[in-house]
Amino acid sequence: MKSTRRTFLAGASALGAGTLLIAAGTGRFGTAWAQDGKTLVFAAAGTVTSSWDPSSHTIAPQITAEALVFGRLTKCLMKPDNPGEILPDLALEWKVIDKFTLEYKLRQGVKFHDGKEFKAEDVKATYEYASQPSRPASAWYPGQVEVEIVDDYTVRLKTEKFGYPALNFWYVSAFLPILSAKDVADPNVLKQRPNGTGAFRYAETKGDQIVFKSNDTFYDGKPEIETLLWTYVPDANTRVLGLLNGQYHLTERLEPEQYESLKAQANIVTNSSLSSENKYLHFRCNKPPFDDVRVRLAAAHAIDRDQVLAVVGEAAKASSSHISPVKFGYVDVPNYPKYDPELCQKLLAEAGFPKGAGLPELEYITSVGFYPKTREYGELITAMLQEQGFPVKLTTLEPAAWEEQIYRRADGQGPGHIIDVGWITGSPEPDLVLRPNYHSKFALINGINDAEIDASLDKERNAGSTEERLKVLQEETLPLLAAKVPSLSLFSSVFLRAMSKNLEGAYFYPNGPIDLSKAKLS
Amino acid sequence: MAFAIEFFLRRISQGLVIVILVAFVIFTLLRVVPGDPIRIILGPMTPASVLEETAKNLGLRDPLLVQFGRFMGQVATGDLGRSFIRGVQGGSAGGSQDAKGYNPESRASVAELIGHALPYSLQLAALGVFFALLIAVPLGLAAGLRAGKWPDRLGLYVSSLFVSLPNIWVGVVLIFLLSAKTGLLPAIGYQGFAYTIIPAMVLAIELSPVMIRAISVSVAANLGEVYFDVGMVRGLSYRTMVGKHVLRNAAVPLLNLFGAQMIGMLLGGLFVVEYIFSYPGIGMLTINAVFQRDFPIIQAVAILASGALVAINMLVDFASTTIDRRLKF
């Protein structure tokens, strides 16, 4: 048989059409498979851990997943215009009894997903277990705590024995998940499945997909969404494409370009909100040259943060403070280091490094592939520092390698000299950021050891009232951190999300969790 | 029969050496590049002392050769170990600490993880090769039989086009066109066989250029051989000569190509394609393991991949000698 262009094209067309017909016959059409109106598919950017015990980890994606399942004593929406507002959740009332005692009146008639009734014993078991220093998530607790059961529905948090004011739980209680006392008694059960009082109950894990079902007995009414598929999708482009073809209804941590392009899509709604995350450049303060505050300040004055903001675009908001605007006590600090090359040179000369002469080679370590634009603004900052005479080289690492480089080692030292890190925590409580990073007892990354900073952090923590604490934070602690710059906060992160236009009623917390209890898919 | 036994014995012993070498190189590289898995196993805010103690308990601080010897001893008994990161339910995971420290029993068995992912990858690979053959056989044959004419040029143009398309880009474009825009096919993850079709198309576009060129060159070369002219002179029809002799002889280079090049390309392609499509196969498992420094999974996949390459090459060589008795391996 002699083949011609015509016979060839006819054959190729028939083959192509046949393939597509087979395809259409073997599967449902792409945009229809998750459109039953009762199932919501969330494409998550991060993974959970192998343990469902909330005290076993400090992993942000799992905190997001747990927020669906567990209730908390109180709720903080952390809106920038009123970050300190506290709403009831499992507690209906709360008050200060004395400096070392807080009292909570609990909601009655609430049930855990396994049917057990929620009572004071659960608060006691949770707080006393999770606040033990040996638990990884005790980092979220201001310290160990004793819980006194007044009656089945009244508890008192007592901190005198541990030497800090109970007021430190005022905001943090909106972030600490409440477990069942029955589960706490058996850590093996605790890690196998989450059992809370929240709007969704855990059903099963299928590989990288977690199935949650609506909680019929949720105190605030059964959610309209019956099934929530929490799907880990590591690649940001895949998450966007899945949203475009209707397989996902909601996705998070978008790159600014993706966010921009999704704005033009008719079936997609974009959402951005200020987060509780700040992006920092931590200086290793316990080794030269950044053990000298003048060199740290010089570096801070070499960086034009407006240019950094221009590079990061919609994923960043200007802030001049070491905490995010959704944290209690936030204020744009007047003495926060501004771009000032002259002052930079003056400080370098005072420190004995005129125009950078004599400085050792400095390594600036950043990650690529998790936070937006880190490579781009890393290169920009490197150029700015080099312009002022800092001999900086930029090291970009993928997230796993970067994570291993961040924290100080057993000998107190960490690799490199400048580390790019984001720090995100729930609740408006500022100490979740300030103590781990700037108190010499912890100083997890920068290794700062400064008696004045320690004293100021202790002073704000030990304040007798929220008013007094606010004053100390805004007038002493935050300005002191700006003056001593153990790290430079570059900006506050803005979280970029996108969702199907059929999804309504979701509320996004600034630290990642999503309240879907009132959400519906039309 | 004696030839077959001698052939397989020799090739298996050579293959074992290659697999052990590959295992050692991967094992060493994993421990030399930055990224200590212990921080990921236990979580970012774990005290340094706990990190070190757990690392010692896991043997991660032993000398490299000691670690490798222990690992190969395990593998010899058929035990590929447990994932550092993934829980028993198999999902990707970050770091956490059980109430009594790190418990390896709470982590998934690597063999089970691979056993669960492998069928998905085999299905994707098979469909990818099938689609590639659908493209390559007609184009390659036509190009070989009509050397210098338009089918030959068409084969060249299609090969050149396909070989210059990055598979990540092709994947994104196909998802966009066939799934997001037209809704013809599903694309992300896996809920049924239809989810394999678009990723297989991407694989096929990557594999077919090599096949097209190999088939066309091989067929054209056979048409120029003396036996072809002799056959025609002796009265055999063109169709008989092509169908019974040319195709058979042209299959040997294609088989060799499949062993030497295609399997490597297929494996590499699977890794990228599965990641783009969030397809739950070996590629996705491995890429996540690399991100999470999950050494046991990476090591096991490397051993299995090199073992598969060795085995397939061995079978290809054996098949080639069966087809063409002049060949010796």
mmCIF file of N, CA, C and O in Angstrom, chain A residues 1 3-5 8 23 27-30 33 47-51 56-59 135-136 139 187 191 202 205 207-208 232-235 238 241 245 247-248 398 400-401 404 407 410, chain B residues 35-36 39-40 44-45 48 87 89 91-99 107 139 146 150 154 175 179-180 183-188 191 194-195 197 239 275-276 278 284 288 291 293:
data_model
loop_
_atom_site.group_PDB
_atom_site.id
_atom_site.type_symbol
_atom_site.label_atom_id
_atom_site.label_comp_id
_atom_site.label_asym_id
_atom_site.label_seq_id
_atom_site.Cartn_x
_atom_site.Cartn_y
_atom_site.Cartn_z
ATOM 1 N N MET A 1 0.849 -1.196 0.000
ATOM 2 C CA MET A 1 0.000 0.000 0.000
ATOM 3 C C MET A 1 0.882 1.242 0.000
ATOM 4 O O MET A 1 1.770 1.389 0.837
ATOM 5 N N SER A 3 1.706 4.909 0.813
ATOM 6 C CA SER A 3 1.175 5.938 1.720
ATOM 7 C C SER A 3 1.405 7.317 1.126
ATOM 8 O O SER A 3 2.411 7.575 0.481
ATOM 9 N N THR A 4 0.429 8.167 1.309
ATOM 10 C CA THR A 4 0.532 9.550 0.856
ATOM 11 C C THR A 4 0.327 10.447 2.055
ATOM 12 O O THR A 4 -0.054 9.976 3.123
ATOM 13 N N ARG A 5 0.553 11.738 1.867
ATOM 14 C CA ARG A 5 0.287 12.675 2.971
ATOM 15 C C ARG A 5 -1.150 12.538 3.446
ATOM 16 O O ARG A 5 -1.447 12.543 4.617
ATOM 17 N N PHE A 8 -1.798 9.336 5.367
ATOM 18 C CA PHE A 8 -1.104 9.419 6.655
ATOM 19 C C PHE A 8 -1.884 10.304 7.644
ATOM 20 O O PHE A 8 -2.117 9.935 8.791
ATOM 21 N N ALA A 23 -10.067 7.499 26.261
ATOM 22 C CA ALA A 23 -9.833 8.267 27.488
ATOM 23 C C ALA A 23 -11.141 8.724 28.092
ATOM 24 O O ALA A 23 -11.381 8.585 29.283
ATOM 25 N N GLY A 27 -12.673 7.262 32.088
ATOM 26 C CA GLY A 27 -12.694 8.051 33.329
ATOM 27 C C GLY A 27 -13.748 9.123 33.269
ATOM 28 O O GLY A 27 -14.259 9.461 32.220
ATOM 29 N N ARG A 28 -14.073 9.629 34.451
ATOM 30 C CA ARG A 28 -14.998 10.766 34.470
ATOM 31 C C ARG A 28 -14.293 11.989 33.941
ATOM 32 O O ARG A 28 -13.067 12.081 33.980
ATOM 33 N N PHE A 29 -15.054 12.934 33.493
ATOM 34 C CA PHE A 29 -14.422 14.138 32.983
ATOM 35 C C PHE A 29 -13.784 14.896 34.130
ATOM 36 O O PHE A 29 -14.299 14.961 35.225
ATOM 37 N N GLY A 30 -12.609 15.486 33.820
ATOM 38 C CA GLY A 30 -11.760 16.097 34.835
ATOM 39 C C GLY A 30 -12.446 17.088 35.742
ATOM 40 O O GLY A 30 -12.182 17.153 36.919
ATOM 41 N N TRP A 33 -15.324 15.450 38.807
ATOM 42 C CA TRP A 33 -15.202 14.346 39.774
ATOM 43 C C TRP A 33 -15.401 14.760 41.226
ATOM 44 O O TRP A 33 -15.755 13.951 42.061
ATOM 45 N N THR A 47 3.301 18.956 54.639
ATOM 46 C CA THR A 47 2.915 17.616 55.080
ATOM 47 C C THR A 47 2.605 17.608 56.573
ATOM 48 O O THR A 47 2.978 18.519 57.309
ATOM 49 N N VAL A 48 1.956 16.532 57.003
ATOM 50 C CA VAL A 48 1.773 16.309 58.437
ATOM 51 C C VAL A 48 2.876 15.353 58.902
ATOM 52 O O VAL A 48 3.683 14.894 58.101
ATOM 53 N N THR A 49 2.904 15.062 60.187
ATOM 54 C CA THR A 49 3.935 14.162 60.699
ATOM 55 C C THR A 49 3.347 12.764 60.869
ATOM 56 O O THR A 49 2.184 12.540 60.550
ATOM 57 N N SER A 50 4.146 11.860 61.391
ATOM 58 C CA SER A 50 3.646 10.492 61.560
ATOM 59 C C SER A 50 2.916 10.327 62.894
ATOM 60 O O SER A 50 2.503 9.238 63.236
ATOM 61 N N SER A 51 2.785 11.408 63.653
ATOM 62 C CA SER A 51 2.098 11.324 64.948
ATOM 63 C C SER A 51 0.989 12.374 65.004
ATOM 64 O O SER A 51 1.184 13.528 64.620
ATOM 65 N N SER A 56 3.649 16.629 69.880
ATOM 66 C CA SER A 56 4.840 15.915 69.398
ATOM 67 C C SER A 56 5.606 16.675 68.328
ATOM 68 O O SER A 56 6.621 16.207 67.841
ATOM 69 N N HIS A 57 5.120 17.844 67.910
ATOM 70 C CA HIS A 57 5.726 18.514 66.752
ATOM 71 C C HIS A 57 5.464 20.022 66.806
ATOM 72 O O HIS A 57 4.633 20.488 67.600
ATOM 73 N N THR A 58 6.157 20.747 65.942
ATOM 74 C CA THR A 58 5.877 22.185 65.777
ATOM 75 C C THR A 58 5.729 22.484 64.284
ATOM 76 O O THR A 58 6.171 23.509 63.791
ATOM 77 N N ILE A 59 5.122 21.545 63.565
ATOM 78 C CA ILE A 59 5.040 21.625 62.100
ATOM 79 C C ILE A 59 3.788 22.408 61.677
ATOM 80 O O ILE A 59 2.665 21.993 61.977
ATOM 81 N N ARG A 135 8.151 17.815 75.908
ATOM 82 C CA ARG A 135 7.315 17.747 74.707
ATOM 83 C C ARG A 135 7.732 18.828 73.708
ATOM 84 O O ARG A 135 7.875 20.002 74.096
ATOM 85 N N PRO A 136 7.931 18.460 72.452
ATOM 86 C CA PRO A 136 8.391 19.452 71.471
ATOM 87 C C PRO A 136 7.509 20.690 71.392
ATOM 88 O O PRO A 136 8.007 21.809 71.270
ATOM 89 N N ALA A 139 7.114 24.375 73.349
ATOM 90 C CA ALA A 139 7.596 25.684 72.858
ATOM 91 C C ALA A 139 6.452 26.686 72.766
ATOM 92 O O ALA A 139 6.676 27.895 72.839
ATOM 93 N N PRO A 187 -0.546 7.537 75.406
ATOM 94 C CA PRO A 187 0.136 8.230 74.291
ATOM 95 C C PRO A 187 0.089 7.476 72.968
ATOM 96 O O PRO A 187 0.145 8.078 71.902
ATOM 97 N N LYS A 191 -1.268 9.267 69.465
ATOM 98 C CA LYS A 191 -0.520 9.514 68.228
ATOM 99 C C LYS A 191 -1.169 8.871 66.996
ATOM 100 O O LYS A 191 -0.870 9.229 65.874
ATOM 101 N N TYR A 202 -11.525 13.210 62.206
ATOM 102 C CA TYR A 202 -10.591 12.457 61.363
ATOM 103 C C TYR A 202 -11.220 11.129 60.974
ATOM 104 O O TYR A 202 -11.785 10.432 61.826
ATOM 105 N N THR A 205 -6.324 8.045 56.743
ATOM 106 C CA THR A 205 -5.245 8.576 55.910
ATOM 107 C C THR A 205 -5.036 7.600 54.765
ATOM 108 O O THR A 205 -4.911 6.399 54.988
ATOM 109 N N GLY A 207 -2.400 7.341 51.967
ATOM 110 C CA GLY A 207 -1.173 7.873 51.369
ATOM 111 C C GLY A 207 -1.016 9.338 51.736
ATOM 112 O O GLY A 207 -0.958 9.676 52.919
ATOM 113 N N ASP A 208 -0.981 10.199 50.728
ATOM 114 C CA ASP A 208 -0.791 11.628 50.980
ATOM 115 C C ASP A 208 -2.119 12.371 51.103
ATOM 116 O O ASP A 208 -2.160 13.588 50.980
ATOM 117 N N TYR A 232 -1.896 16.458 50.127
ATOM 118 C CA TYR A 232 -0.565 17.064 50.051
ATOM 119 C C TYR A 232 -0.111 17.080 48.597
ATOM 120 O O TYR A 232 0.023 16.033 47.966
ATOM 121 N N VAL A 233 0.116 18.276 48.078
ATOM 122 C CA VAL A 233 0.594 18.427 46.689
ATOM 123 C C VAL A 233 1.832 19.319 46.739
ATOM 124 O O VAL A 233 1.732 20.534 46.876
ATOM 125 N N PRO A 234 3.031 18.719 46.663
ATOM 126 C CA PRO A 234 4.240 19.509 46.895
ATOM 127 C C PRO A 234 4.505 20.580 45.852
ATOM 128 O O PRO A 234 5.098 21.607 46.159
ATOM 129 N N ASP A 235 4.083 20.350 44.609
ATOM 130 C CA ASP A 235 4.441 21.305 43.556
ATOM 131 C C ASP A 235 3.381 22.390 43.412
ATOM 132 O O ASP A 235 2.191 22.111 43.225
ATOM 133 N N THR A 238 1.325 22.355 40.193
ATOM 134 C CA THR A 238 0.324 21.288 40.190
ATOM 135 C C THR A 238 -0.899 21.712 40.990
ATOM 136 O O THR A 238 -2.030 21.446 40.591
ATOM 137 N N LEU A 241 -2.857 24.068 38.767
ATOM 138 C CA LEU A 241 -3.520 23.374 37.664
ATOM 139 C C LEU A 241 -4.699 22.543 38.176
ATOM 140 O O LEU A 241 -5.739 22.467 37.524
ATOM 141 N N ASN A 245 -8.531 22.874 36.875
ATOM 142 C CA ASN A 245 -9.340 21.828 36.238
ATOM 143 C C ASN A 245 -10.456 21.314 37.156
ATOM 144 O O ASN A 245 -11.143 20.360 36.833
ATOM 145 N N GLN A 247 -10.287 19.898 40.133
ATOM 146 C CA GLN A 247 -10.040 18.788 41.053
ATOM 147 C C GLN A 247 -9.838 19.276 42.489
ATOM 148 O O GLN A 247 -10.111 18.549 43.432
ATOM 149 N N TYR A 248 -9.329 20.483 42.647
ATOM 150 C CA TYR A 248 -9.165 21.075 43.978
ATOM 151 C C TYR A 248 -10.090 22.284 44.104
ATOM 152 O O TYR A 248 -10.353 22.968 43.121
ATOM 153 N N GLU A 398 17.944 23.849 49.049
ATOM 154 C CA GLU A 398 16.548 23.409 49.048
ATOM 155 C C GLU A 398 16.121 23.190 50.507
ATOM 156 O O GLU A 398 16.971 23.044 51.399
ATOM 157 N N ALA A 400 15.109 21.063 52.777
ATOM 158 C CA ALA A 400 15.612 20.103 53.775
ATOM 159 C C ALA A 400 17.027 20.459 54.220
ATOM 160 O O ALA A 400 17.351 20.414 55.411
ATOM 161 N N ALA A 401 17.870 20.814 53.260
ATOM 162 C CA ALA A 401 19.251 21.176 53.600
ATOM 163 C C ALA A 401 19.289 22.480 54.387
ATOM 164 O O ALA A 401 20.061 22.630 55.337
ATOM 165 N N GLU A 404 18.282 22.121 58.041
ATOM 166 C CA GLU A 404 19.346 21.522 58.846
ATOM 167 C C GLU A 404 20.406 22.555 59.223
ATOM 168 O O GLU A 404 21.154 22.374 60.176
ATOM 169 N N TYR A 407 19.363 26.096 62.743
ATOM 170 C CA TYR A 407 19.477 26.180 64.203
ATOM 171 C C TYR A 407 20.904 25.968 64.697
ATOM 172 O O TYR A 407 21.685 25.280 64.049
ATOM 173 N N ALA A 410 24.903 21.741 69.026
ATOM 174 C CA ALA A 410 25.171 21.459 70.441
ATOM 175 C C ALA A 410 26.263 22.368 70.999
ATOM 176 O O ALA A 410 26.249 22.714 72.185
ATOM 177 N N GLY B 35 22.357 18.394 54.786
ATOM 178 C CA GLY B 35 20.986 17.992 55.056
ATOM 179 C C GLY B 35 20.922 16.767 55.949
ATOM 180 O O GLY B 35 20.748 15.652 55.476
ATOM 181 N N ASP B 36 21.105 16.980 57.239
ATOM 182 C CA ASP B 36 21.063 15.878 58.193
ATOM 183 C C ASP B 36 19.603 15.470 58.406
ATOM 184 O O ASP B 36 18.781 16.293 58.813
ATOM 185 N N ARG B 39 17.207 16.117 61.887
ATOM 186 C CA ARG B 39 16.431 17.327 62.179
ATOM 187 C C ARG B 39 15.015 17.194 61.594
ATOM 188 O O ARG B 39 14.048 17.654 62.166
ATOM 189 N N ILE B 40 14.929 16.531 60.453
ATOM 190 C CA ILE B 40 13.627 16.374 59.811
ATOM 191 C C ILE B 40 12.830 15.262 60.494
ATOM 192 O O ILE B 40 11.619 15.336 60.617
ATOM 193 N N PRO B 44 11.930 20.664 63.775
ATOM 194 C CA PRO B 44 12.896 21.768 63.748
ATOM 195 C C PRO B 44 13.327 22.297 65.109
ATOM 196 O O PRO B 44 14.418 22.825 65.223
ATOM 197 N N MET B 45 12.481 22.193 66.121
ATOM 198 C CA MET B 45 12.846 22.831 67.390
ATOM 199 C C MET B 45 13.359 21.840 68.435
ATOM 200 O O MET B 45 13.321 22.105 69.628
ATOM 201 N N ALA B 48 19.541 20.201 70.527
ATOM 202 C CA ALA B 48 20.692 19.568 69.870
ATOM 203 C C ALA B 48 21.081 18.247 70.546
ATOM 204 O O ALA B 48 21.455 17.285 69.877
ATOM 205 N N GLY B 87 4.897 7.869 58.145
ATOM 206 C CA GLY B 87 4.224 7.088 59.177
ATOM 207 C C GLY B 87 3.712 5.772 58.622
ATOM 208 O O GLY B 87 3.745 5.542 57.417
ATOM 209 N N GLN B 89 0.904 4.802 58.035
ATOM 210 C CA GLN B 89 -0.180 4.915 57.052
ATOM 211 C C GLN B 89 0.351 5.376 55.699
ATOM 212 O O GLN B 89 -0.404 5.472 54.742
ATOM 213 N N GLY B 91 1.661 8.245 54.504
ATOM 214 C CA GLY B 91 1.655 9.630 54.030
ATOM 215 C C GLY B 91 2.998 10.303 54.247
ATOM 216 O O GLY B 91 3.777 9.897 55.108
ATOM 217 N N SER B 92 3.268 11.320 53.440
ATOM 218 C CA SER B 92 4.464 12.128 53.671
ATOM 219 C C SER B 92 4.354 12.751 55.045
ATOM 220 O O SER B 92 3.258 13.036 55.509
ATOM 221 N N ALA B 93 5.471 12.976 55.678
ATOM 222 C CA ALA B 93 5.402 13.473 57.049
ATOM 223 C C ALA B 93 6.574 14.387 57.364
ATOM 224 O O ALA B 93 7.616 14.323 56.734
ATOM 225 N N GLY B 94 6.357 15.227 58.327
ATOM 226 C CA GLY B 94 7.435 16.046 58.857
ATOM 227 C C GLY B 94 7.893 15.439 60.178
ATOM 228 O O GLY B 94 7.528 14.332 60.536
ATOM 229 N N GLY B 95 8.710 16.200 60.926
ATOM 230 C CA GLY B 95 9.299 15.663 62.139
ATOM 231 C C GLY B 95 8.369 15.708 63.340
ATOM 232 O O GLY B 95 7.590 16.629 63.507
ATOM 233 N N SER B 96 8.463 14.691 64.155
ATOM 234 C CA SER B 96 7.712 14.677 65.413
ATOM 235 C C SER B 96 8.391 13.698 66.361
ATOM 236 O O SER B 96 9.175 12.859 65.941
ATOM 237 N N GLN B 97 8.041 13.819 67.634
ATOM 238 C CA GLN B 97 8.623 12.916 68.619
ATOM 239 C C GLN B 97 7.519 12.227 69.393
ATOM 240 O O GLN B 97 6.627 12.886 69.919
ATOM 241 N N ASP B 98 7.586 10.909 69.443
ATOM 242 C CA ASP B 98 6.630 10.173 70.255
ATOM 243 C C ASP B 98 6.914 10.455 71.726
ATOM 244 O O ASP B 98 7.968 10.982 72.079
ATOM 245 N N ALA B 99 5.961 10.069 72.548
ATOM 246 C CA ALA B 99 6.116 10.344 73.980
ATOM 247 C C ALA B 99 7.399 9.727 74.535
ATOM 248 O O ALA B 99 7.993 10.251 75.460
ATOM 249 N N ARG B 107 7.136 4.112 61.925
ATOM 250 C CA ARG B 107 7.397 4.531 60.549
ATOM 251 C C ARG B 107 7.081 3.389 59.569
ATOM 252 O O ARG B 107 7.141 2.214 59.916
ATOM 253 N N LEU B 139 5.640 6.317 12.157
ATOM 254 C CA LEU B 139 6.513 7.376 11.646
ATOM 255 C C LEU B 139 7.894 6.834 11.285
ATOM 256 O O LEU B 139 8.440 7.155 10.232
ATOM 257 N N ARG B 146 10.831 5.113 3.178
ATOM 258 C CA ARG B 146 10.834 6.172 2.156
ATOM 259 C C ARG B 146 11.954 7.167 2.468
ATOM 260 O O ARG B 146 11.699 8.376 2.571
ATOM 261 N N TRP B 150 9.222 12.609 1.791
ATOM 262 C CA TRP B 150 8.545 13.402 2.822
ATOM 263 C C TRP B 150 8.312 12.649 4.141
ATOM 264 O O TRP B 150 8.393 13.258 5.211
ATOM 265 N N LEU B 154 9.293 14.160 7.633
ATOM 266 C CA LEU B 154 8.286 14.300 8.691
ATOM 267 C C LEU B 154 8.798 13.664 10.000
ATOM 268 O O LEU B 154 8.684 14.242 11.085
ATOM 269 N N ILE B 175 -1.974 19.420 30.732
ATOM 270 C CA ILE B 175 -2.969 19.522 31.819
ATOM 271 C C ILE B 175 -3.886 20.709 31.529
ATOM 272 O O ILE B 175 -5.113 20.619 31.653
ATOM 273 N N SER B 179 -7.288 19.155 30.373
ATOM 274 C CA SER B 179 -8.004 19.001 31.638
ATOM 275 C C SER B 179 -8.645 20.303 32.085
ATOM 276 O O SER B 179 -9.862 20.388 32.239
ATOM 277 N N ALA B 180 -7.820 21.352 32.257
ATOM 278 C CA ALA B 180 -8.361 22.611 32.790
ATOM 279 C C ALA B 180 -9.279 23.307 31.794
ATOM 280 O O ALA B 180 -10.348 23.793 32.159
ATOM 281 N N GLY B 183 -11.731 19.937 29.922
ATOM 282 C CA GLY B 183 -12.347 18.958 30.819
ATOM 283 C C GLY B 183 -12.401 17.566 30.221
ATOM 284 O O GLY B 183 -13.164 16.713 30.680
ATOM 285 N N LEU B 184 -11.580 17.293 29.189
ATOM 286 C CA LEU B 184 -11.610 15.972 28.551
ATOM 287 C C LEU B 184 -11.124 14.867 29.485
ATOM 288 O O LEU B 184 -11.666 13.780 29.500
ATOM 289 N N LEU B 185 -10.091 15.169 30.233
ATOM 290 C CA LEU B 185 -9.464 14.131 31.056
ATOM 291 C C LEU B 185 -9.091 14.686 32.428
ATOM 292 O O LEU B 185 -8.766 15.865 32.542
ATOM 293 N N PRO B 186 -9.117 13.825 33.437
ATOM 294 C CA PRO B 186 -8.576 14.265 34.733
ATOM 295 C C PRO B 186 -7.049 14.221 34.665
ATOM 296 O O PRO B 186 -6.490 13.572 33.779
ATOM 297 N N ALA B 187 -6.386 14.889 35.602
ATOM 298 C CA ALA B 187 -4.936 14.990 35.438
ATOM 299 C C ALA B 187 -4.128 14.838 36.709
ATOM 300 O O ALA B 187 -3.017 14.328 36.663
ATOM 301 N N ILE B 188 -4.612 15.276 37.827
ATOM 302 C CA ILE B 188 -3.765 15.370 39.020
ATOM 303 C C ILE B 188 -4.102 14.244 39.991
ATOM 304 O O ILE B 188 -5.269 14.009 40.281
ATOM 305 N N GLN B 191 -7.246 8.622 40.659
ATOM 306 C CA GLN B 191 -8.541 8.117 41.140
ATOM 307 C C GLN B 191 -9.020 6.978 40.239
ATOM 308 O O GLN B 191 -10.083 6.425 40.466
ATOM 309 N N ALA B 194 -8.012 6.584 34.043
ATOM 310 C CA ALA B 194 -7.991 7.792 33.199
ATOM 311 C C ALA B 194 -6.921 8.782 33.638
ATOM 312 O O ALA B 194 -6.422 9.561 32.819
ATOM 313 N N TYR B 195 -6.554 8.725 34.913
ATOM 314 C CA TYR B 195 -5.540 9.659 35.439
ATOM 315 C C TYR B 195 -4.137 9.342 34.903
ATOM 316 O O TYR B 195 -3.212 10.108 35.103
ATOM 317 N N ILE B 197 -3.545 8.751 31.648
ATOM 318 C CA ILE B 197 -3.438 9.032 30.211
ATOM 319 C C ILE B 197 -2.579 10.264 29.909
ATOM 320 O O ILE B 197 -1.645 10.184 29.098
ATOM 321 N N ARG B 239 6.491 -6.571 0.083
ATOM 322 C CA ARG B 239 5.785 -6.679 1.369
ATOM 323 C C ARG B 239 6.364 -7.829 2.204
ATOM 324 O O ARG B 239 6.573 -7.682 3.396
ATOM 325 N N TYR B 275 5.954 13.745 39.591
ATOM 326 C CA TYR B 275 5.965 14.918 40.477
ATOM 327 C C TYR B 275 5.013 15.997 39.960
ATOM 328 O O TYR B 275 4.222 16.554 40.721
ATOM 329 N N ILE B 276 5.073 16.269 38.646
ATOM 330 C CA ILE B 276 4.204 17.305 38.066
ATOM 331 C C ILE B 276 2.732 16.935 38.273
ATOM 332 O O ILE B 276 1.907 17.790 38.565
ATOM 333 N N SER B 278 1.464 14.836 40.480
ATOM 334 C CA SER B 278 1.182 14.327 41.823
ATOM 335 C C SER B 278 0.690 12.880 41.736
ATOM 336 O O SER B 278 -0.247 12.470 42.418
ATOM 337 N N MET B 284 7.299 9.853 42.469
ATOM 338 C CA MET B 284 6.789 10.794 43.472
ATOM 339 C C MET B 284 7.325 10.425 44.867
ATOM 340 O O MET B 284 7.762 11.289 45.638
ATOM 341 N N ASN B 288 9.858 13.012 46.906
ATOM 342 C CA ASN B 288 9.532 13.433 48.280
ATOM 343 C C ASN B 288 10.594 12.953 49.261
ATOM 344 O O ASN B 288 10.957 13.666 50.196
ATOM 345 N N PHE B 291 13.513 15.296 49.057
ATOM 346 C CA PHE B 291 13.209 16.547 49.767
ATOM 347 C C PHE B 291 13.297 16.363 51.272
ATOM 348 O O PHE B 291 13.672 17.269 51.998
ATOM 349 N N ARG B 293 15.014 13.992 52.922
ATOM 350 C CA ARG B 293 16.209 13.270 53.365
ATOM 351 C C ARG B 293 15.837 11.901 53.953
ATOM 352 O O ARG B 293 16.375 11.477 54.969
#
